[in-house]
Coordinates of C-alpha atoms in Angstrom, one line a residue:
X1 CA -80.4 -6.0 26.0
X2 CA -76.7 -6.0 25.1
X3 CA -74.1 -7.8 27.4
X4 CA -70.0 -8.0 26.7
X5 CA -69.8 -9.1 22.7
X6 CA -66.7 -10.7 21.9
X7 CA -67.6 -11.0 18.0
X8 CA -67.3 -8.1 15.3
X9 CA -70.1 -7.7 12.8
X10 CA -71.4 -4.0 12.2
X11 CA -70.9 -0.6 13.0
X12 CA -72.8 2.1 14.4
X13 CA -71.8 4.7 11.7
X14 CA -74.3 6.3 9.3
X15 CA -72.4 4.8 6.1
X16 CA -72.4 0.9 5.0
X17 CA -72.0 -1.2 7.8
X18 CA -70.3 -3.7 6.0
X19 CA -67.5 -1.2 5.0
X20 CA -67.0 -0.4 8.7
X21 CA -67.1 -4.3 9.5
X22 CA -64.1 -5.0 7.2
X23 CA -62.2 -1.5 8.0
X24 CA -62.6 -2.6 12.1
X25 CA -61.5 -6.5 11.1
X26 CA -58.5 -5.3 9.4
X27 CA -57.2 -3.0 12.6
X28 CA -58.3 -6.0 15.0
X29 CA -55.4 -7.7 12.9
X30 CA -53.7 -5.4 12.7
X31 CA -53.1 -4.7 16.6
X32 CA -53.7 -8.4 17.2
X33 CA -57.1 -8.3 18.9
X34 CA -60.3 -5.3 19.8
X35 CA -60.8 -3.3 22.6
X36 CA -63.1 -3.6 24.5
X37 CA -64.8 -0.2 23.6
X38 CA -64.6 -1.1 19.8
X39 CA -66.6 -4.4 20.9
X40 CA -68.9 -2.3 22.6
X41 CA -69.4 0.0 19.7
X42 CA -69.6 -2.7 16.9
X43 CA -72.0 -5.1 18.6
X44 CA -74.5 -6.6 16.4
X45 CA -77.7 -5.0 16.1
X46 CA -76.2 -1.7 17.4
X47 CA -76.2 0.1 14.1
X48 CA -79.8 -0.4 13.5
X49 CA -80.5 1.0 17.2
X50 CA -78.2 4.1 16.2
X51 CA -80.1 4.6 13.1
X52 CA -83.6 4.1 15.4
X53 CA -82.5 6.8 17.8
X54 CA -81.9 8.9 14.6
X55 CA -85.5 8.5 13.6
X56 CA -86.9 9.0 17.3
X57 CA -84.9 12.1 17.3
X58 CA -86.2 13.4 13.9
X59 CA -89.8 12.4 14.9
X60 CA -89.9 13.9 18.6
X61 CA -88.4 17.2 17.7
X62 CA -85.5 16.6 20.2
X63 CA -82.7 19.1 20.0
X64 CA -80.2 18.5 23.2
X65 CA -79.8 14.7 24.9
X66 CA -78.5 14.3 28.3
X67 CA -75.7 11.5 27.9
X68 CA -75.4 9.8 31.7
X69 CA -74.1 7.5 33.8
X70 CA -74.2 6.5 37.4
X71 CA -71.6 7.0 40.0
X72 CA -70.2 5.3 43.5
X73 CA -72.6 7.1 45.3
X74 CA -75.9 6.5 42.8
X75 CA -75.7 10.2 41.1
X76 CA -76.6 10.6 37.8
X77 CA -73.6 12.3 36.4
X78 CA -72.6 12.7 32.8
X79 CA -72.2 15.2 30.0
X80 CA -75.3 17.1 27.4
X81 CA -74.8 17.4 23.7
X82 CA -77.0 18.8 20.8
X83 CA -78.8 16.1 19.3
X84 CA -77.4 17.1 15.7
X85 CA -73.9 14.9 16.8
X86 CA -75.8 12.0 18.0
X87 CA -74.5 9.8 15.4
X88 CA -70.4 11.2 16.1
X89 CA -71.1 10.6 19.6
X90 CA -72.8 7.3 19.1
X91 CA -69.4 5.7 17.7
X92 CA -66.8 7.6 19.2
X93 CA -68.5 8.9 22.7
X94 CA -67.8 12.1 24.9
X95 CA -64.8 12.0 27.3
X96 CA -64.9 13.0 30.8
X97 CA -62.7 13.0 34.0
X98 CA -62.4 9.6 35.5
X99 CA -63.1 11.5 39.2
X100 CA -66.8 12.0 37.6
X101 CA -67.4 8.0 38.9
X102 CA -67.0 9.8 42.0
X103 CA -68.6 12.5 42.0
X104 CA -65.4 14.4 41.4
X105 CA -65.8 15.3 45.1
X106 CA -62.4 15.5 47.3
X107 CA -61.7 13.9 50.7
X108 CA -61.3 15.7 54.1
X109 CA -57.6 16.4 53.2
X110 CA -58.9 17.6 50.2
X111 CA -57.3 15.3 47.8
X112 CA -59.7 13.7 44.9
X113 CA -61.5 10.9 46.0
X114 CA -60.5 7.6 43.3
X115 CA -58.4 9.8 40.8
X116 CA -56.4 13.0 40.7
X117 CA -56.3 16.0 38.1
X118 CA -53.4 13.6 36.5
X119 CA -55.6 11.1 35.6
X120 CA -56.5 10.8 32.1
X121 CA -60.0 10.8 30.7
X122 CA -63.1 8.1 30.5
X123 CA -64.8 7.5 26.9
X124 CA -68.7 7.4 27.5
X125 CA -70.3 5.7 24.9
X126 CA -74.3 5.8 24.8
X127 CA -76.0 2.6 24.6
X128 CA -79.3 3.4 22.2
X129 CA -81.7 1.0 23.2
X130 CA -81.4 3.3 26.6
X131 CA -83.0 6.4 24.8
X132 CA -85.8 8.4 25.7
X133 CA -87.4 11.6 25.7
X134 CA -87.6 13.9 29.0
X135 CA -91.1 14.3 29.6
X136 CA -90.7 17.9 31.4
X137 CA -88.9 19.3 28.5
X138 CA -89.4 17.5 25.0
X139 CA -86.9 19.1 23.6
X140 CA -84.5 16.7 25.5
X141 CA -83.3 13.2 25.1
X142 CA -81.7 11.2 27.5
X143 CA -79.5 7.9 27.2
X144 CA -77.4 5.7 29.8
X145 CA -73.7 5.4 28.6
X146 CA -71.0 2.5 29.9
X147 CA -68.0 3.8 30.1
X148 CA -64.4 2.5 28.6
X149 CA -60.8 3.6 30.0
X150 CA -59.1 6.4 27.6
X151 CA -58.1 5.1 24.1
X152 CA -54.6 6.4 24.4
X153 CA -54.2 4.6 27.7
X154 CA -50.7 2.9 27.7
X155 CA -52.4 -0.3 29.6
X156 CA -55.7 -1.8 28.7
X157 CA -56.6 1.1 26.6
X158 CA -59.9 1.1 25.6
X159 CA -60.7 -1.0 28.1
X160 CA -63.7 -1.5 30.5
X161 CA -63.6 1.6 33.4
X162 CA -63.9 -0.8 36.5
X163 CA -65.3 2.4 38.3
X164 CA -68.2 2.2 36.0
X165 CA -71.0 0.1 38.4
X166 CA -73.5 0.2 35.2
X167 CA -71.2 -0.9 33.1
X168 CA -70.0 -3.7 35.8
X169 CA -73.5 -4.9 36.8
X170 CA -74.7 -5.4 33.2
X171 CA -71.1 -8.1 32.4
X172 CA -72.0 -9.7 35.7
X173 CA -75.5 -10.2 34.7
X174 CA -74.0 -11.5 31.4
X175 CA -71.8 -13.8 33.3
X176 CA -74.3 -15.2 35.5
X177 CA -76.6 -15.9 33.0
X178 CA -73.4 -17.9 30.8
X179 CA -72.5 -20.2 34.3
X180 CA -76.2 -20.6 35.3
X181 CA -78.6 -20.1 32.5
X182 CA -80.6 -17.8 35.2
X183 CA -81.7 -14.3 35.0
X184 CA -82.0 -12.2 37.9
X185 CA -85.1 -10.2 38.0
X186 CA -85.7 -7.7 40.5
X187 CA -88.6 -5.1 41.6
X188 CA -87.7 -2.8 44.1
X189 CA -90.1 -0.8 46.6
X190 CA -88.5 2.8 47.0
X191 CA -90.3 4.5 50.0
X192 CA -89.0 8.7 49.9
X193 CA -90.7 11.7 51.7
X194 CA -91.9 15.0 50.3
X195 CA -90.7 17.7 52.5
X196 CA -91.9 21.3 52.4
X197 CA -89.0 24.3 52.3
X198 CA -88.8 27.5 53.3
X199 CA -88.5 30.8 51.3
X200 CA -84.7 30.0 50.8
X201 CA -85.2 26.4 50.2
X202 CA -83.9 24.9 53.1
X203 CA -86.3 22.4 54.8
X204 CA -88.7 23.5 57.4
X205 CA -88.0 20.0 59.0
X206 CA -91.3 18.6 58.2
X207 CA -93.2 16.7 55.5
X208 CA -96.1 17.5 53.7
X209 CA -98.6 15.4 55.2
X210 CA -99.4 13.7 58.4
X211 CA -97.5 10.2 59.4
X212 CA -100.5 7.9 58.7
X213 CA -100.2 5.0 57.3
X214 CA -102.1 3.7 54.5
X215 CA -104.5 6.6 55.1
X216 CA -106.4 7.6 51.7
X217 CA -106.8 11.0 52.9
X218 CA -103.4 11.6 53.4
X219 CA -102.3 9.8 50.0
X220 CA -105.0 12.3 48.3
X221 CA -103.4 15.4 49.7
X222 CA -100.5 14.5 47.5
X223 CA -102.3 13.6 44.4
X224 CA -100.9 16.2 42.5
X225 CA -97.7 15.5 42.9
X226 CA -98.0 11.4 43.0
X227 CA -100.1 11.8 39.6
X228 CA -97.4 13.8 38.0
X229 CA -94.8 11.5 39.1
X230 CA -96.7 8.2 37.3
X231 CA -97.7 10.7 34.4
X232 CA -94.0 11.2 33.7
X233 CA -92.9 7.8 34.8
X234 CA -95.0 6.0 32.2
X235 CA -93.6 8.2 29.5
X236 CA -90.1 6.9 30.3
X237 CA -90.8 3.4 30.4
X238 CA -92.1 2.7 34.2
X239 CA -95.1 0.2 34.1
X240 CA -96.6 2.1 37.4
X241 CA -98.2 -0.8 39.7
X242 CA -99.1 0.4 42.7
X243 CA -98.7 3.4 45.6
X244 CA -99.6 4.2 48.9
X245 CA -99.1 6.7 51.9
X246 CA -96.1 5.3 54.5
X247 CA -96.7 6.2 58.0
X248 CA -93.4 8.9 58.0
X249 CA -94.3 12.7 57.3
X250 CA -95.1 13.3 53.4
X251 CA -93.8 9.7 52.6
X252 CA -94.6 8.0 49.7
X253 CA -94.3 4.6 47.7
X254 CA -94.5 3.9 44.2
X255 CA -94.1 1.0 42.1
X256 CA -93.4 -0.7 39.2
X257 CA -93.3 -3.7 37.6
X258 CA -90.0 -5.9 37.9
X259 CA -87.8 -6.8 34.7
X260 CA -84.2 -7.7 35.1
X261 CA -82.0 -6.2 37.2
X262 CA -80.0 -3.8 35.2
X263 CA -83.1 -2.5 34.0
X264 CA -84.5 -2.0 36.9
X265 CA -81.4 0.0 38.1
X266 CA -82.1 2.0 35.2
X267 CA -85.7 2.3 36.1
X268 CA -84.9 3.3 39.5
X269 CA -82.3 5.8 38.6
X270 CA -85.0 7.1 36.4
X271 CA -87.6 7.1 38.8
X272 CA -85.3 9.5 41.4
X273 CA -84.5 12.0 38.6
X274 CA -88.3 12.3 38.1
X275 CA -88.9 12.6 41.8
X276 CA -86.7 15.6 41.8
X277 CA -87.7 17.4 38.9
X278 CA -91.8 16.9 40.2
X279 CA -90.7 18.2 43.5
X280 CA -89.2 21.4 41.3
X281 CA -92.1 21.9 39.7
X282 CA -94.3 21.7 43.2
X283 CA -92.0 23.5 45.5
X284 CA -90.9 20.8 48.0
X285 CA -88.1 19.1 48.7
X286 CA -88.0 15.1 47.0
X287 CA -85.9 13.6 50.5
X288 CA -84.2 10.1 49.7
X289 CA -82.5 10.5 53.0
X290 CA -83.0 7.4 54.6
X291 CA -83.8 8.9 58.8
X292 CA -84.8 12.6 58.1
X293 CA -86.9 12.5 61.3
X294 CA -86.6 10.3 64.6
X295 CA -89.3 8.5 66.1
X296 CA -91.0 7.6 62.7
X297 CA -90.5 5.0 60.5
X298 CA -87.4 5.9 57.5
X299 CA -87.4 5.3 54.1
X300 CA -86.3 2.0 53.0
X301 CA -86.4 0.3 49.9
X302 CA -87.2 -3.7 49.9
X303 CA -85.0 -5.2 47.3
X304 CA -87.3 -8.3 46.0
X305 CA -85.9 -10.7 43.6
X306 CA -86.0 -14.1 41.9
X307 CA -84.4 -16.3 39.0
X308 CA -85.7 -17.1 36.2
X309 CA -85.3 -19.5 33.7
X310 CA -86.1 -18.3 29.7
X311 CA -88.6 -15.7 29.0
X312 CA -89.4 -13.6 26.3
X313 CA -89.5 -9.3 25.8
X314 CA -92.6 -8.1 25.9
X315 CA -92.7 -5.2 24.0
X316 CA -94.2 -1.9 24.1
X317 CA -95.8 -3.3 27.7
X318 CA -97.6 0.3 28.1
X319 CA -99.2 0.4 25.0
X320 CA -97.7 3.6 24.0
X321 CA -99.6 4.8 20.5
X322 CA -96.7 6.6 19.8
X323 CA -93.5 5.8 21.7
X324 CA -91.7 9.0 23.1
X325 CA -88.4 6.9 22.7
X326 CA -87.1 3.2 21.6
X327 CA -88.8 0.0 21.9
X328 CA -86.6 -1.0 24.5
X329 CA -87.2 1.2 27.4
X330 CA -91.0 0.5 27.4
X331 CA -90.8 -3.0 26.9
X332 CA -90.4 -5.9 30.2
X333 CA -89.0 -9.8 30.3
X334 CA -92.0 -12.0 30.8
X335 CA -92.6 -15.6 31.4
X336 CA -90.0 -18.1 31.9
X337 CA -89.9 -20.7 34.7
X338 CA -89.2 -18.9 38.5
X339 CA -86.6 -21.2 40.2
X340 CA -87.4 -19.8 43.7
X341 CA -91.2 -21.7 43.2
X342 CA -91.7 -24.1 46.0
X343 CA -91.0 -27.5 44.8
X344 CA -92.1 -29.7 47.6
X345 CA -95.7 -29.5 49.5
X346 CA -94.3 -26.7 51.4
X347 CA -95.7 -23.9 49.8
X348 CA -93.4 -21.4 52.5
X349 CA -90.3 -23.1 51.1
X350 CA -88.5 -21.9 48.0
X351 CA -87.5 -24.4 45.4
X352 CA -83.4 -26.0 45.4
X353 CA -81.7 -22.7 43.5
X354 CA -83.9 -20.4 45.5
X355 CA -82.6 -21.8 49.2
X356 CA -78.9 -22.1 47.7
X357 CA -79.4 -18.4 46.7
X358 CA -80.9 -17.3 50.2
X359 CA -78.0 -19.5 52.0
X360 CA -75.5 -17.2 49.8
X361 CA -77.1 -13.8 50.4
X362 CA -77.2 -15.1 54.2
X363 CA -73.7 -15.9 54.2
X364 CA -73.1 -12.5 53.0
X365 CA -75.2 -10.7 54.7
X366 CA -73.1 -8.3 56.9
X367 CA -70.6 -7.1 53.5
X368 CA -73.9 -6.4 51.7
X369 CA -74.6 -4.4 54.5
X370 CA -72.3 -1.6 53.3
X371 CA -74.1 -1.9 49.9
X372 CA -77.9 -1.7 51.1
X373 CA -77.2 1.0 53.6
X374 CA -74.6 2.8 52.2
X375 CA -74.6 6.1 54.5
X376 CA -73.8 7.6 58.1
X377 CA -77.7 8.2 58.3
X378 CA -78.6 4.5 57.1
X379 CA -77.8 3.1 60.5
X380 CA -80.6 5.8 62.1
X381 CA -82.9 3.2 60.6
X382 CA -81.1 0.3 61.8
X383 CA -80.6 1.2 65.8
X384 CA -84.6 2.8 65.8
X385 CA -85.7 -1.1 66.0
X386 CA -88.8 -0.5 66.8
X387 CA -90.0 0.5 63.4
X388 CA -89.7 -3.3 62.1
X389 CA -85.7 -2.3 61.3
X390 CA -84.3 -5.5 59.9
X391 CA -81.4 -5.6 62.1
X392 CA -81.1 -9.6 62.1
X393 CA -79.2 -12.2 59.9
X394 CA -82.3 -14.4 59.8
X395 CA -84.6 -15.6 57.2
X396 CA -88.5 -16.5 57.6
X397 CA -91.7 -16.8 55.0
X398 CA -93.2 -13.6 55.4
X399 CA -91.4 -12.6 58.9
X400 CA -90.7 -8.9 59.0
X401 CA -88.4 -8.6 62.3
X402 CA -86.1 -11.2 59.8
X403 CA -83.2 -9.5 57.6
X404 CA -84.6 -11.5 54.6
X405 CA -87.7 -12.8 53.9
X406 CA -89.5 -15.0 51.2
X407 CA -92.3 -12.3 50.9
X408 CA -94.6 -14.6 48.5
X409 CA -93.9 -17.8 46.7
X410 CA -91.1 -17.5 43.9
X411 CA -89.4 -14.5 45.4
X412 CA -87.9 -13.5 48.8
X413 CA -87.0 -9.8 49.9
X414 CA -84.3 -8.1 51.5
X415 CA -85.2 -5.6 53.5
X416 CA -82.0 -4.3 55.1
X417 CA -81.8 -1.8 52.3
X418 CA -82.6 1.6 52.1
X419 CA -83.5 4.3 49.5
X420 CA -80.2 5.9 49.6
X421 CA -78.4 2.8 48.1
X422 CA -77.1 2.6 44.4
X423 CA -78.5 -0.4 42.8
X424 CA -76.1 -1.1 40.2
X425 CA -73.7 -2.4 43.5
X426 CA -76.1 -3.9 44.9
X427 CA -77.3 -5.7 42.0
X428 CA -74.1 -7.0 41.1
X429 CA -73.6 -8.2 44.7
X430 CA -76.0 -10.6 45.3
X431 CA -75.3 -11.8 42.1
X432 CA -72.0 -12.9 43.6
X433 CA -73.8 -14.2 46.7
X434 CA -76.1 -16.0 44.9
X435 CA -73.7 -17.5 42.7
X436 CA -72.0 -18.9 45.7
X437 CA -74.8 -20.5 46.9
X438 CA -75.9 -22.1 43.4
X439 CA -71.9 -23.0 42.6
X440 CA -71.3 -24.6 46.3
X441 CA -75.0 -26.0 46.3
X442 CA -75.1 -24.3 49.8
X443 CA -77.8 -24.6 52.2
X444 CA -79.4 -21.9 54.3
X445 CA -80.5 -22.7 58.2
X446 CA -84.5 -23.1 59.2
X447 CA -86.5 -20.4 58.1
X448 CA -87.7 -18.7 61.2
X449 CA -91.4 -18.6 62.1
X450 CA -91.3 -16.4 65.0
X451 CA -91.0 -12.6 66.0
X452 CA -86.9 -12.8 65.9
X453 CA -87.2 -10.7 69.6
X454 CA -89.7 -13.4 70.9
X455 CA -87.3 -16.1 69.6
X456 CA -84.0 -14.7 71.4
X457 CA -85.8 -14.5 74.9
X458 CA -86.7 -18.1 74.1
X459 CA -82.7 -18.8 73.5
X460 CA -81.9 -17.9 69.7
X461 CA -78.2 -16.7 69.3
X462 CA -78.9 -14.6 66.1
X463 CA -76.2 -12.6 64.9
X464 CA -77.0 -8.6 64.4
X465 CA -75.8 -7.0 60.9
X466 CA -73.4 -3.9 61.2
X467 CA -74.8 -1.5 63.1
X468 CA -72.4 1.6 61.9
X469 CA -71.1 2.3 58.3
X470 CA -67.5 1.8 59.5
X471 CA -68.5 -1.8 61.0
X472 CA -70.4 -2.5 57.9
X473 CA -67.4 -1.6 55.8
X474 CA -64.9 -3.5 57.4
X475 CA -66.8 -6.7 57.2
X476 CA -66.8 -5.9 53.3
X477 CA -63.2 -5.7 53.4
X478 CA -63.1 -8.9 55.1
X479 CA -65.2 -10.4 51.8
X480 CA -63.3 -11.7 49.0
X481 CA -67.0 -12.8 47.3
X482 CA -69.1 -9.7 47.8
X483 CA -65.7 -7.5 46.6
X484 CA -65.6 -9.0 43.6
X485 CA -68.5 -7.5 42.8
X486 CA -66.6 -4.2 42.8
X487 CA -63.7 -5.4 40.6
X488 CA -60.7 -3.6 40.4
X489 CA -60.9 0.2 41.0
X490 CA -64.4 0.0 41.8
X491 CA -64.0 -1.0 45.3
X492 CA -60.9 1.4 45.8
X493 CA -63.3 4.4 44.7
X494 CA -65.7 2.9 47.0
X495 CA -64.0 2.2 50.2
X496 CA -61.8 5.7 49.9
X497 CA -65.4 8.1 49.5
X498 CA -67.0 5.4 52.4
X499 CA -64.3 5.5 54.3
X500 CA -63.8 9.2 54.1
X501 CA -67.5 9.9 55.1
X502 CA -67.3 7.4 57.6
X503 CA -64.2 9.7 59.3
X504 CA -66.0 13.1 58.4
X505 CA -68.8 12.1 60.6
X506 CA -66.5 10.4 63.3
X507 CA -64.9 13.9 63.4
X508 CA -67.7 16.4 63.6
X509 CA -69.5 18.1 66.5
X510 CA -73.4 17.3 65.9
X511 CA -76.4 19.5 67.6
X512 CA -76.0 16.3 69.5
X513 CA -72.9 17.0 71.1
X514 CA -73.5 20.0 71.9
X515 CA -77.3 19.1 73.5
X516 CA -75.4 16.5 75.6
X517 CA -72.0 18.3 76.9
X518 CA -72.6 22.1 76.6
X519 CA -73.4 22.8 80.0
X520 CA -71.9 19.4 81.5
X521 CA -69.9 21.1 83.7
X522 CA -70.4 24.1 85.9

């Protein structure tokens, strides 16, 4: 795991490292100090990944690798280059439009949303311990990149691209960890339908199997597709825990083991590229949509987390016999002492830093909104409350009508999230929130023991989270804490392609419309 260096020591170049260390201290005097890509690049330990990749290249037989990074909206976007300049692109990168952060998608009035056709070009540089081997096609690689601001940028050149979430997430992880000596650890429950397609591959507006929950029978109709999705999830590095059959249409949930939570954005990034390429390869459609269908429960994705105290890697955790990429992508943080543990006889109550934390993420709680559910159709979920939506800024132990919950002893869950979200924003948020509550040694209101509708007939004034995208994103714009998370022109890429969508959907006629006012009038 590699955070924001500020020392030089070696280079990633396939000549002596110590001649690169002395050619790279001489230009750091000579333009008075490194940027922050060269940091980046000349980490220590980094050349000695480089030359691993190298050798997992050599030994796998891979030929092309997939260099990629995430953008606003959670896409996997990036560039593909022949594995024979893996060690040219290792030190100086690929370059790419900065619009790529957002999808290089334009806004209603057509103009590029976060950067125009002016704007100059992002570096991508790969970060090895990232690498991996596609299991679908082994003649491809595949490696995360973090993403630095043009060298020949006339300010901060070089520089760290704000609009790079990955990139963002993993210095605030770094930064938390500094202040608090705490790690973040997340695991994350991604619930997603298989839908079947017609003939031109639209959807036929159905899922696979029946809307029974739990139900073996309907879990074992989509073995084949489940087992292929584990199959190629453990040979990228996903320690498979657990699945079962959601009571939506052909809608599924698999786990995996938690680890920190840039690597768990990773893994879940991961996990939706192999969803899609499984639902390729089995005709259907892999829906992340968080309301495809009313009147059945939607797709969320519980966002459980904890901090930890010290800990160790545990590598190779799948006991690969012969790794189809680094060390790193296979291995998990282990051990340590859980600060969210009870500390008192009250085994429903979290220990001091876990409360502070949940009093942060509760103060917070309505900007984060626009984080976990990030789309028109996340609010579907939200207003169909009687599918256990977590529509409530309220915390109980184990309390499903509550916003957040402490789901077990040494970690609590927030449920108002949904499978649509991008966890790289997210992550970095409730570090923020968290951090508050730590820093201001704030404290959270009684847990709540009772169905949160029983409790307001009784007399509870509990405030609702947004209930609209444009609601949800003007309390973020209202919070200095949560948009720091989104430093710089992260948060103006996000609020101009959230807004915009926001005012698309404000200004279209629906099937709605046109059910309810067609013949209104004679």
């Amino acid at each position: 795991r590699y955070g924001t260096v500020t020392g030089v020591q070696t280079c990633a170049l396939p000549i002596s490292d110590k001649f690169f260390s002395v050619n790279f201290l001489y230009l750091k005097k000579l333009r008075g100090k490194m940027t922050d890509l060269e940091k980046h690049v000349n980490q220590p330990g980094r050349a000695k990944l480089v030359k691993q990749v190298r050798e997992k290249i050599n030994e796998l037989g891979i030929t092309y690798i997939y260099y990629q990074f995430i953008s606003v909206t959670g896409r996997v976007v990036g560039k593909g280059i022949p594995a024979d300049h893996w060690e040219r692109t290792a030190e100086k990168g690929f370059q790419l439009v900065y619009g790529a952060t957002a999808n290089l998608f334009v806004d209603r009035h057509k103009n590029y949303i976060g950067y125009g056709p002016e704007a100059m070009e992002l570096v991508g540089i790969p970060d090895p311990e990232t690498f991996c081997q596609l299991p679908w096609d082994k003649r491809i690689g595949r490696v995360f990149v973090t993403c630095f601001r043009n060298r020949e940028e006339r300010v901060n050149p070089g520089g760290h691209l704000t609009s790079d979430c990955r990139g963002n997430l993993r210095i605030f992880m770094d930064e938390f960890k500094q202040k608090h000596g705490l790690e973040l650890r997340v695991g994350t429950e991604p619930e997603m339908m298989w839908l079947t397609k017609n003939p031109d591959g639209s959807p036929t507006g159905s899922g696979f199997s029946k809307p029974y929950c739990y139900h073996i029978d309907q879990f074992e109709s989509l073995r084949p597709v489940f087992m292929k999705v584990i199959e190629y999830g453990r040979a990228m590095g996903l320690d498979m825990i657990q699945g079962d059959h959601e009571d939506a249409p052909g809608q599924l949930e698999l786990n995996w083991t938690y680890d920190n939570v840039l690597r768990n954005a990773d893994r879940l990034s991961t996990y939706r590229q192999i969803c899609a390429q499984v639902a390729r390869e089995h005709n259907l459609i892999a829906c992340f949509m968080t309301k495809p269908f009313m009147g059945v429960s939607a797709s969320g994705c519980h966002t459980n987390m904890s901090l930890w105290k010290g800990g160790k890697i545990e590598v190779n955790k799948l006991g690969n016999k012969k790794l189809p990429g680094v060390e790193g992508v296979f291995s998990y943080v282990s051990g340590g002492t859980n600060t969210f543990m009870p500390d008192t006889k009250d085994m429903q109550l979290p220990g001091k830093v876990g409360l502070q934390s949940i009093a942060g993420i509760m103060e917070h709680l309505p900007a984060l909104t626009a984080l976990g559910s990030s789309t028109v159709n996340s609010y579907r979920r939200l207003w169909d409350q009687g599918f256990w939506a977590p529509v409530y800024a309220d915390w109980g132990f184990q309390n499903r009508t509550c916003g957040l919950r402490v789901s077990a002893p040494g970690r609590f869950e927030y449920r108002s999230v949904d499978s649509m979200h991008n966890p790289y924003l997210l992550g970095a948020a409730l570090l923020k929130a968290c951090d508050e509550g730590i820093t201001k040694k704030m404290k959270p209101a009684a847990p709540e023991s009772r169905n949160i509708y029983e409790a307001q007939k009784a007399g509870k004034d509990v405030k609702k989270l947004p209930l609209s995208l444009g609601e949800a994103l003007d309390r973020l714009a209202e919070d200095e804490v949560i948009k720091s998370a989104m430093p710089d022109e992260m948060y103006k890429v996000f609020h101009w392609y959230k807004n915009d969508e926001w005012e698309r959907f404000l200004g279209a006629t629906t099937q709605w419309d046109l059910d309810t006012y067609l013949d209104c009038l004679p």
